[in-house]
mmCIF file of C-alpha atoms in Angstrom:
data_model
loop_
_atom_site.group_PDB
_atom_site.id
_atom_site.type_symbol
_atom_site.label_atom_id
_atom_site.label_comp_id
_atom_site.label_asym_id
_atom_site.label_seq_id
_atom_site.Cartn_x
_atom_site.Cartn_y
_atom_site.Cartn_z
ATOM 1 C CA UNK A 1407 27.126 -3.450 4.733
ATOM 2 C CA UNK A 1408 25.770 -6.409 6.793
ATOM 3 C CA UNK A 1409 23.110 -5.196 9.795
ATOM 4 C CA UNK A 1410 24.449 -7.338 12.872
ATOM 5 C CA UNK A 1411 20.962 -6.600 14.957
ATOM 6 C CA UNK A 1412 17.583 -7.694 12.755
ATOM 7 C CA UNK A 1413 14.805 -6.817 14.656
ATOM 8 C CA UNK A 1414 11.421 -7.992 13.466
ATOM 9 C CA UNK A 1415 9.989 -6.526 10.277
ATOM 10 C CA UNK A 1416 6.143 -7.010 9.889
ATOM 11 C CA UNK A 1417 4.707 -7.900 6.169
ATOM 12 C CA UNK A 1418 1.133 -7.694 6.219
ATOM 13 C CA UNK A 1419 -1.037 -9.462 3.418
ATOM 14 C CA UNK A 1420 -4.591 -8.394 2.548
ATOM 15 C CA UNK A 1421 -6.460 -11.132 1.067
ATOM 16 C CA UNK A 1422 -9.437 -11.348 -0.917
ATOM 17 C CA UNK A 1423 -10.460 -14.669 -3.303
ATOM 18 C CA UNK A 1424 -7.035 -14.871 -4.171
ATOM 19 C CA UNK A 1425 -6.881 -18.679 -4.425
ATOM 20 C CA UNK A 1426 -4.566 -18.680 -7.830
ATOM 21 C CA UNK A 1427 -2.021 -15.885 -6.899
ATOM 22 C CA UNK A 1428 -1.415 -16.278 -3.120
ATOM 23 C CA UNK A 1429 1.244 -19.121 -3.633
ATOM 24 C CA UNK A 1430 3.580 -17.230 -5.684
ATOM 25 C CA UNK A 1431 2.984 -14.230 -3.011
ATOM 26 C CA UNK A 1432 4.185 -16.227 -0.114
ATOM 27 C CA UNK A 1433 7.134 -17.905 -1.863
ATOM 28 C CA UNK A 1434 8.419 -14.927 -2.702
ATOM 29 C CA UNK A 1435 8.425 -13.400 1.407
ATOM 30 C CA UNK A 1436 9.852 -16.718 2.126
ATOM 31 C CA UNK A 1437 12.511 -16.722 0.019
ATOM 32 C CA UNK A 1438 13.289 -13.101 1.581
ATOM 33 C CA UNK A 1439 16.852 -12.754 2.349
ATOM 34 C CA UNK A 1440 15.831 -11.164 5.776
ATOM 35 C CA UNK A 1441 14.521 -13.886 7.714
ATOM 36 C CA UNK A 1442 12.799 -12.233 10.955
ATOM 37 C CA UNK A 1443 9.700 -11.731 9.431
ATOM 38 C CA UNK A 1444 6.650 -12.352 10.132
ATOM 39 C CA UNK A 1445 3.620 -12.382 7.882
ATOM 40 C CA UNK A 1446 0.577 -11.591 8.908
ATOM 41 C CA UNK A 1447 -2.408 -12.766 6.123
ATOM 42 C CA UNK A 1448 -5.373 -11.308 6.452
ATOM 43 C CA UNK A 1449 -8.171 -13.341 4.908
ATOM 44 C CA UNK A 1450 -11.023 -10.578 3.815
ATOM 45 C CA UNK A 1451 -14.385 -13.289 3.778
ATOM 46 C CA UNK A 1452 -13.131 -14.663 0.293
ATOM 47 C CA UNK A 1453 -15.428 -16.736 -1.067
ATOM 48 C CA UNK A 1454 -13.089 -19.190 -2.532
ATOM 49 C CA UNK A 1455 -10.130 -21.447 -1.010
ATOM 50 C CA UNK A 1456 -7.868 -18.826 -0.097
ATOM 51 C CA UNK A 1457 -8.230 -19.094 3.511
ATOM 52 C CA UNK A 1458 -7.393 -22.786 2.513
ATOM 53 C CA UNK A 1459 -4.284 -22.244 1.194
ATOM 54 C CA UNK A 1460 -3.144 -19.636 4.138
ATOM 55 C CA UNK A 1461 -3.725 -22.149 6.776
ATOM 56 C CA UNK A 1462 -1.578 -24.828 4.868
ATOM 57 C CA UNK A 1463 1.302 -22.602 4.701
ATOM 58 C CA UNK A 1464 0.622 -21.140 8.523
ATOM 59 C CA UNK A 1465 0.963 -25.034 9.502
ATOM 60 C CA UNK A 1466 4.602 -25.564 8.089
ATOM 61 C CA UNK A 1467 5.650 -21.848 8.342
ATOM 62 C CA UNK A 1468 5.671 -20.686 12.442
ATOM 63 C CA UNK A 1469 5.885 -17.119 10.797
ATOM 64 C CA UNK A 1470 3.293 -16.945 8.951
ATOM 65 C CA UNK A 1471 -0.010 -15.550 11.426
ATOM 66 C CA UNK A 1472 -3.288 -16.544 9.446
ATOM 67 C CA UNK A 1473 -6.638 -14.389 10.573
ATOM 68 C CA UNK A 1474 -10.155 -13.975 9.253
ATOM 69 C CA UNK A 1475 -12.591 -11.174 8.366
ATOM 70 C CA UNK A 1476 -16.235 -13.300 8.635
ATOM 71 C CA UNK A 1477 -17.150 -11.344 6.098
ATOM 72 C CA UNK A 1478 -15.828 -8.957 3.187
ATOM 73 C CA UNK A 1479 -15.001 -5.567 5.329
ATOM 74 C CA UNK A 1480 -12.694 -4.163 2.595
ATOM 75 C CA UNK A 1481 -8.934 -3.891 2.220
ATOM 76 C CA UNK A 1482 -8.383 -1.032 4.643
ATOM 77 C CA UNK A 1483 -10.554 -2.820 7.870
ATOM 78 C CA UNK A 1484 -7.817 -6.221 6.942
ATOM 79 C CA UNK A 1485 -4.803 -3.364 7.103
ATOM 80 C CA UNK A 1486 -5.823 -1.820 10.047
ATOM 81 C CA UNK A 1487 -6.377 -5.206 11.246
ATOM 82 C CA UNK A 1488 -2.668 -6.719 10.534
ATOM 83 C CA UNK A 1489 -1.532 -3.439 11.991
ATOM 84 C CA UNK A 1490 -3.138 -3.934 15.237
ATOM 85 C CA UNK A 1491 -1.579 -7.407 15.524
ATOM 86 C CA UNK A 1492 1.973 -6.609 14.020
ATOM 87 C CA UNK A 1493 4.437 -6.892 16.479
ATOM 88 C CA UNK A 1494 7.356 -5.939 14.169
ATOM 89 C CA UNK A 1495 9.488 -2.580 14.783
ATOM 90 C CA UNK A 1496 8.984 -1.799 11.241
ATOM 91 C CA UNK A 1497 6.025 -2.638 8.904
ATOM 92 C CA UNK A 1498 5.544 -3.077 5.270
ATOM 93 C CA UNK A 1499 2.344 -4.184 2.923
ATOM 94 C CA UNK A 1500 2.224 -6.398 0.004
ATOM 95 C CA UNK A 1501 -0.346 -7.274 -2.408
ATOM 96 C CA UNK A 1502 -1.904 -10.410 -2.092
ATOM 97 C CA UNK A 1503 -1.214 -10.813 -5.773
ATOM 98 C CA UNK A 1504 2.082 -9.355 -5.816
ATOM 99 C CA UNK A 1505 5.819 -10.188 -5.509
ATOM 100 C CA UNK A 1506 8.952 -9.296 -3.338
ATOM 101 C CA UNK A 1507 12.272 -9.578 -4.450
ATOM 102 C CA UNK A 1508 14.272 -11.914 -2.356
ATOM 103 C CA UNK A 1509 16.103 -9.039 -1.237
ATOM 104 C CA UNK A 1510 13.196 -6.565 -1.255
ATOM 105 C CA UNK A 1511 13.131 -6.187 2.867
ATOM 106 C CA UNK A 1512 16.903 -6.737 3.449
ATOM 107 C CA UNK A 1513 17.595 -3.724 0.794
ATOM 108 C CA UNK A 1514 14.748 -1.808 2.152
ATOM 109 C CA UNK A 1515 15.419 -2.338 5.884
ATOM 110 C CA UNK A 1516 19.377 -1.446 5.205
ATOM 111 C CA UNK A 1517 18.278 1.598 3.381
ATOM 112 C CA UNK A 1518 15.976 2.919 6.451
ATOM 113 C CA UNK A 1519 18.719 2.124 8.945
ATOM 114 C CA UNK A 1520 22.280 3.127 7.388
ATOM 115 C CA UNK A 1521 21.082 6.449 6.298
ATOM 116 C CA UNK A 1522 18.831 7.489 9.372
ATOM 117 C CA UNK A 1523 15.573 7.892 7.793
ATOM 118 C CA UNK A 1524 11.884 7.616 8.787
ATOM 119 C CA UNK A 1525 10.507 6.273 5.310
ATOM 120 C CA UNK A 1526 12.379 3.429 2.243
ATOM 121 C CA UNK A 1527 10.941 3.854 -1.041
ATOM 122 C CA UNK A 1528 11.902 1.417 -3.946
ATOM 123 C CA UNK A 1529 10.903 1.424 -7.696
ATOM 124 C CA UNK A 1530 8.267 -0.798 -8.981
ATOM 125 C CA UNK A 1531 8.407 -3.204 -12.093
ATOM 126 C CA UNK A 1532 5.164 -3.209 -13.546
ATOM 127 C CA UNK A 1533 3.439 -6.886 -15.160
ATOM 128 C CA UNK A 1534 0.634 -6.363 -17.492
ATOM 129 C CA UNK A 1535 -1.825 -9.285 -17.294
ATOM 130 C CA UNK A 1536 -4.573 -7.734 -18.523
ATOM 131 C CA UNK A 1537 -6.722 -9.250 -21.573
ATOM 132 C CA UNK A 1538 -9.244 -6.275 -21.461
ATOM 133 C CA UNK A 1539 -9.251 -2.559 -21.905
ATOM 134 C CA UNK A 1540 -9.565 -2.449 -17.709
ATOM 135 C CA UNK A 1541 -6.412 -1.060 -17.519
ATOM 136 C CA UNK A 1542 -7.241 2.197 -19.278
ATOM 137 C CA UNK A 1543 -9.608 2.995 -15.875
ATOM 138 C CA UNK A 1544 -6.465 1.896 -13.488
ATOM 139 C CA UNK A 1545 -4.324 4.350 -11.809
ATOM 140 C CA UNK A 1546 -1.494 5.270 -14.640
ATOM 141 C CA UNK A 1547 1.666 3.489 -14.771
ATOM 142 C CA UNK A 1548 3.370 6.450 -13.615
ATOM 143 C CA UNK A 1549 1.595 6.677 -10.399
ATOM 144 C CA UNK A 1550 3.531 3.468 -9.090
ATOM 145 C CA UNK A 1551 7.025 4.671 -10.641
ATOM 146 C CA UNK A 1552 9.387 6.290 -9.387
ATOM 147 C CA UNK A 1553 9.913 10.076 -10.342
ATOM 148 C CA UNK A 1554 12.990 10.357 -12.087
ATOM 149 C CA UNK A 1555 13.625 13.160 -9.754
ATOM 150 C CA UNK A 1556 13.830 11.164 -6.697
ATOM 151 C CA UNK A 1557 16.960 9.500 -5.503
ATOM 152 C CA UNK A 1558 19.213 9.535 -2.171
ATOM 153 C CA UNK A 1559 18.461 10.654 1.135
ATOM 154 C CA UNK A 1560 15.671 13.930 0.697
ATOM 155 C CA UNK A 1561 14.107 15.591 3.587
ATOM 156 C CA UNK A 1562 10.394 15.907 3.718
ATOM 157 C CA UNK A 1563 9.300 18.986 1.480
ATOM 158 C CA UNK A 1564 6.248 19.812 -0.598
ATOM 159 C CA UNK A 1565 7.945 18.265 -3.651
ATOM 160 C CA UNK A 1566 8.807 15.147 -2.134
ATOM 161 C CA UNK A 1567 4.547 14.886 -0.485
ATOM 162 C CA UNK A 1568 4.033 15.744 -4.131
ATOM 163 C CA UNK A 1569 6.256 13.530 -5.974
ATOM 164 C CA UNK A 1570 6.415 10.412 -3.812
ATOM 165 C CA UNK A 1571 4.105 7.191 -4.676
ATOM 166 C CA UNK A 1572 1.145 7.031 -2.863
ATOM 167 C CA UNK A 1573 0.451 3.040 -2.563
ATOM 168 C CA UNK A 1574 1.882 1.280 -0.066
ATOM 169 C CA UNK A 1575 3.668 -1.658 -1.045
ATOM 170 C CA UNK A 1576 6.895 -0.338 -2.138
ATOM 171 C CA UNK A 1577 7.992 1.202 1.354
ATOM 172 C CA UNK A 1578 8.831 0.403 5.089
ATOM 173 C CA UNK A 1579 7.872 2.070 7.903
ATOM 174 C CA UNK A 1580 8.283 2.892 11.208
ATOM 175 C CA UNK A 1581 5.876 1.011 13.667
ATOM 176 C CA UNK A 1582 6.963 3.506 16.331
ATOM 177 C CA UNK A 1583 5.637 6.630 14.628
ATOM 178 C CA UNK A 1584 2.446 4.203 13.493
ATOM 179 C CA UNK A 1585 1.458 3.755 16.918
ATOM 180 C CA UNK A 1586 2.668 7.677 17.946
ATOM 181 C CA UNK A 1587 0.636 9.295 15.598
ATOM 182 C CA UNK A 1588 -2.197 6.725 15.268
ATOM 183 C CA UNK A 1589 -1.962 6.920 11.865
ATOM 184 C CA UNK A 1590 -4.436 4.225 9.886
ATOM 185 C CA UNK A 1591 -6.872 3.773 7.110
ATOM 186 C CA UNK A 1592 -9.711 5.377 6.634
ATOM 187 C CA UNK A 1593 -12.505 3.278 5.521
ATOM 188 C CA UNK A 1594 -12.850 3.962 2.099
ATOM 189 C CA UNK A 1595 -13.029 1.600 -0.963
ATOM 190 C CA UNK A 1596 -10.135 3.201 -2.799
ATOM 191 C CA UNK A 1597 -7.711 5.577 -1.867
ATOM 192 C CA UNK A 1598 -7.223 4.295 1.923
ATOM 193 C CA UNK A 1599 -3.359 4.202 0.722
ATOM 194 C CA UNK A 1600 -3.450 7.557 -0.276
ATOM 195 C CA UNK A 1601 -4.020 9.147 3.184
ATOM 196 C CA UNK A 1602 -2.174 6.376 5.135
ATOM 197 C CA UNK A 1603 1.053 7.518 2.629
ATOM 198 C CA UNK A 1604 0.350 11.148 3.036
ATOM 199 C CA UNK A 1605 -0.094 10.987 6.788
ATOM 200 C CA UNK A 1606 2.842 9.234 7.549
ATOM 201 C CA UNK A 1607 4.584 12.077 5.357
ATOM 202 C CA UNK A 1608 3.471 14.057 7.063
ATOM 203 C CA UNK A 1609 5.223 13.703 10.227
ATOM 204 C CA UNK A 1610 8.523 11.998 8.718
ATOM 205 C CA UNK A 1611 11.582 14.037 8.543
ATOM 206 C CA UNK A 1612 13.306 12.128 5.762
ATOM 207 C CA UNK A 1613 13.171 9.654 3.579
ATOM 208 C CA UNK A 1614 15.370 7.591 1.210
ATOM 209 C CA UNK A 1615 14.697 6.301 -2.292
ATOM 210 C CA UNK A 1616 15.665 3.333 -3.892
ATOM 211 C CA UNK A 1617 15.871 3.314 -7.680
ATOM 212 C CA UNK A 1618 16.085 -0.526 -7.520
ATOM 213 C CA UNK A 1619 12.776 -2.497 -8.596
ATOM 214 C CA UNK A 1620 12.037 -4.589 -6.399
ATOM 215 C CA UNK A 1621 8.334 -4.924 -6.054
ATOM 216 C CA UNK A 1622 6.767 -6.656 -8.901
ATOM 217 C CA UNK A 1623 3.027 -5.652 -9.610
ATOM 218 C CA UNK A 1624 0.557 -7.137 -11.625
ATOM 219 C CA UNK A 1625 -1.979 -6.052 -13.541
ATOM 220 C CA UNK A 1626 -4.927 -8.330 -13.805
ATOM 221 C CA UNK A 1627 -8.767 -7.983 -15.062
ATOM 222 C CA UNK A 1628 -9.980 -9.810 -12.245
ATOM 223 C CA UNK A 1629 -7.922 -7.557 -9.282
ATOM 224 C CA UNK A 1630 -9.910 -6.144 -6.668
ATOM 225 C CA UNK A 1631 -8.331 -2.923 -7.654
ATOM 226 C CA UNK A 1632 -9.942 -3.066 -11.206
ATOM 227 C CA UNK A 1633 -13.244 -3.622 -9.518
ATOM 228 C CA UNK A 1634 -12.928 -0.468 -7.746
ATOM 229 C CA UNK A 1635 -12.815 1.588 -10.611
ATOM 230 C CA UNK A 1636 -16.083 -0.070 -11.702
ATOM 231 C CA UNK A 1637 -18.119 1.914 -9.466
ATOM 232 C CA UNK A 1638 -18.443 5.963 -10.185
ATOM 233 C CA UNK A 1639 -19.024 6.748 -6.511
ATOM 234 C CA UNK A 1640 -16.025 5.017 -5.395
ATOM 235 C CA UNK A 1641 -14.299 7.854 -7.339
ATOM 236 C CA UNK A 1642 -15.094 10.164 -4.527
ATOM 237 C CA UNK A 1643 -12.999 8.517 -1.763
ATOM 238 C CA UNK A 1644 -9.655 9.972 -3.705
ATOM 239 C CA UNK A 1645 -11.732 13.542 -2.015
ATOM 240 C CA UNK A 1646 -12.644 11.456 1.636
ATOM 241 C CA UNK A 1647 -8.871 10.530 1.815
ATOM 242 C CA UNK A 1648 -7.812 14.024 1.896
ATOM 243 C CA UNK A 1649 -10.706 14.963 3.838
ATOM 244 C CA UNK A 1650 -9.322 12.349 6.329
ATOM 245 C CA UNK A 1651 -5.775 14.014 6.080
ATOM 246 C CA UNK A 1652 -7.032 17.529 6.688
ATOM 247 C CA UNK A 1653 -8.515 15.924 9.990
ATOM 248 C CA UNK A 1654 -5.306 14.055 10.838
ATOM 249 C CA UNK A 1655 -3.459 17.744 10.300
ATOM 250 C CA UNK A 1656 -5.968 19.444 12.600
ATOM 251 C CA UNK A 1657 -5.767 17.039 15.022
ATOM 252 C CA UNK A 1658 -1.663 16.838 15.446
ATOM 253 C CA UNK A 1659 -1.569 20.616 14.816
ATOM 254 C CA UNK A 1660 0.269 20.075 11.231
ATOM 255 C CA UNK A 1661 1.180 22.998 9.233
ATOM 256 C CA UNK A 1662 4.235 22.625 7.592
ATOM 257 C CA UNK A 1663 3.690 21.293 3.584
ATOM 258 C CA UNK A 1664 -0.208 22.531 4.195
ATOM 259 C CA UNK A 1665 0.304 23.842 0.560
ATOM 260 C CA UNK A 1666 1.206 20.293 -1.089
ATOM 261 C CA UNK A 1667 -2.239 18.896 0.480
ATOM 262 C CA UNK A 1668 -3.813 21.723 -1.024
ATOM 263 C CA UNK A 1669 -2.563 20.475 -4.231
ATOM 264 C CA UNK A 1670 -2.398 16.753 -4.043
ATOM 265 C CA UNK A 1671 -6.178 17.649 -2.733
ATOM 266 C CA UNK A 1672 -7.382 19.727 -5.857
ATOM 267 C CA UNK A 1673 -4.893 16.440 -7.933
ATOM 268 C CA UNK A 1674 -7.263 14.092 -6.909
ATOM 269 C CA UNK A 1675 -10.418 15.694 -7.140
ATOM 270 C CA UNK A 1676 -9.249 16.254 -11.416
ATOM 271 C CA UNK A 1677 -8.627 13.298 -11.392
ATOM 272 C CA UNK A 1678 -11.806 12.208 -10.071
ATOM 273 C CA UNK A 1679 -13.389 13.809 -12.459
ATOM 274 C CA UNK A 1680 -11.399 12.531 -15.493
ATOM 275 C CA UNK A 1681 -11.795 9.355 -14.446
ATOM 276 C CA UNK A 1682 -15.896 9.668 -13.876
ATOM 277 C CA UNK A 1683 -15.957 10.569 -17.384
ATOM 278 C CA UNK A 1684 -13.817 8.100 -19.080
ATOM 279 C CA UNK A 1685 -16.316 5.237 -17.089
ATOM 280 C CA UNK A 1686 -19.447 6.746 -17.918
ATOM 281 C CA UNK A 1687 -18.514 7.056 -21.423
ATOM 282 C CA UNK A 1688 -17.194 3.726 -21.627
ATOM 283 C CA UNK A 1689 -21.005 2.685 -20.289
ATOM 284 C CA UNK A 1690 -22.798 5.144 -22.782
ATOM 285 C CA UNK A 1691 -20.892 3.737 -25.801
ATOM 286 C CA UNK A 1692 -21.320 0.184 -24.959
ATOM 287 C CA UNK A 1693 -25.298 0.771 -24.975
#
């Protein structure tokens, strides 16, 4: 069913010394089959020629909107950043690294609208670049797929906080309940997605699930999101994002699904744990 109104839909871009990947990132949001878009790249201090290559394509393309972070503030400082100048009714994320389908945002935006829902969720095809064994301290494959479980129309419930992928980049939002609910990132190194995801949740009514793929993510050695997992301590920002959510609930008086934070809460701080282990014995056998 074709939409007769398209309203603006805002893609923002983190980017960080992406030089090599940023190209095929772009290409792909131009080639979108939605064409009121605009792209807002933020550059995050990269020390290479990415800003470069974002301010040749901002010259021939009036939609793309090219800014820059002086210096490296991190991924969530860039997001909050592209949020604050994203003038779109509805907003969605992608990896600087990453891909849209060319009908990613027209499926996604079509899904949201024609079935009256707060939240669009598609499934992810995964790309393994990796040479190394860095993937083994990455988030498991199954934490960017879809549960099997998930299809349709669903109302908010605990299973659906539970069940439903916490990264951004396969979803569209509403910029109006954004901007009601001041809903951001915290700054954190990792796991700013996390309580953006589970915020916005939070205060949705319904949401509708794609079982499409139409986000392509790669796996690389040299990602910034393999360097997170290089440091131990950034571990325990999977805990500060639902510290931050906890806040966010007191805040807007949120009780409802207080039991699938509990549990996402004591997920995450497991998985902390696990994942503190498998580094430092990664570093003790390598001695």
């Amino acid at each position: 069913m074709a939409i007769s109104f398209c309203p603006i839909i805002s893609v923002i871009v983190p980017c960080f010394n992406v030089e090599k990947f940023v190209d095929r990132c772009l290409t792909g949001l131009l080639c979108s089959s939605y064409k009121n878009i605009e792209i807002i790249c933020v550059d995050d201090g990269s020390k290479d020629g990415t800003f470069r290559v974002l301010k040749s394509y901002s010259k021939i393309h009036k939609n793309i909107k090219v800014v820059r972070n002086w210096w490296n503030r991190g991924v969530a400082y860039s997001r909050n950043r592209g949020l604050r100048l994203a003038k779109g009714e509805y907003v969605m994320f992608c990896d600087s690294d990453d891909v849209y389908s060319s009908d990613m945002i027209l499926d996604m935006y079509n899904a949201l609208i024609l079935n009256d829902v707060d939240l669009a969720v598609c499934d992810v095809n995964i790309v393994d670049e990796c040479k190394s064994d860095r993937a083994k301290f990455e988030h498991p494959t199954n934490a960017f797929v879809m549960d099997e479980n998930l299809n349709g129309k669903m109302p908010i419930n605990d299973v659906v906080i539970l069940k439903t992928t916490r990264v951004l980049w396969n979803k569209i939002f509403k910029k109006s309940i954004i901007d009601e609910f001041k809903i951001d990132f915290p700054r954190l190194f990792m796991a700013e997605d996390v309580a953006f995801c589970l915020k916005y949740l939070l205060v949705s009514k319904s949401v509708f699930f794609l079982r499409e793929k139409l986000y392509s993510y790669f796996r690389r050695d040299d990602s910034v999101m393999g360097k997170r997992f290089e440091n131990t301590n950034s571990f325990y920002d999977c805990v500060r994002a639902h510290e931050n959510v906890f806040s966010f609930m007191k805040k807007h008086k949120i009780y409802a699904n207080k039991d699938a934070i509990d549990i996402s809460y004591a997920n995450e701080v497991q998985y902390a744990l696990n994942m503190m282990e498998k580094v430092l014995t990664s570093k003790i056998s390598s001695l």
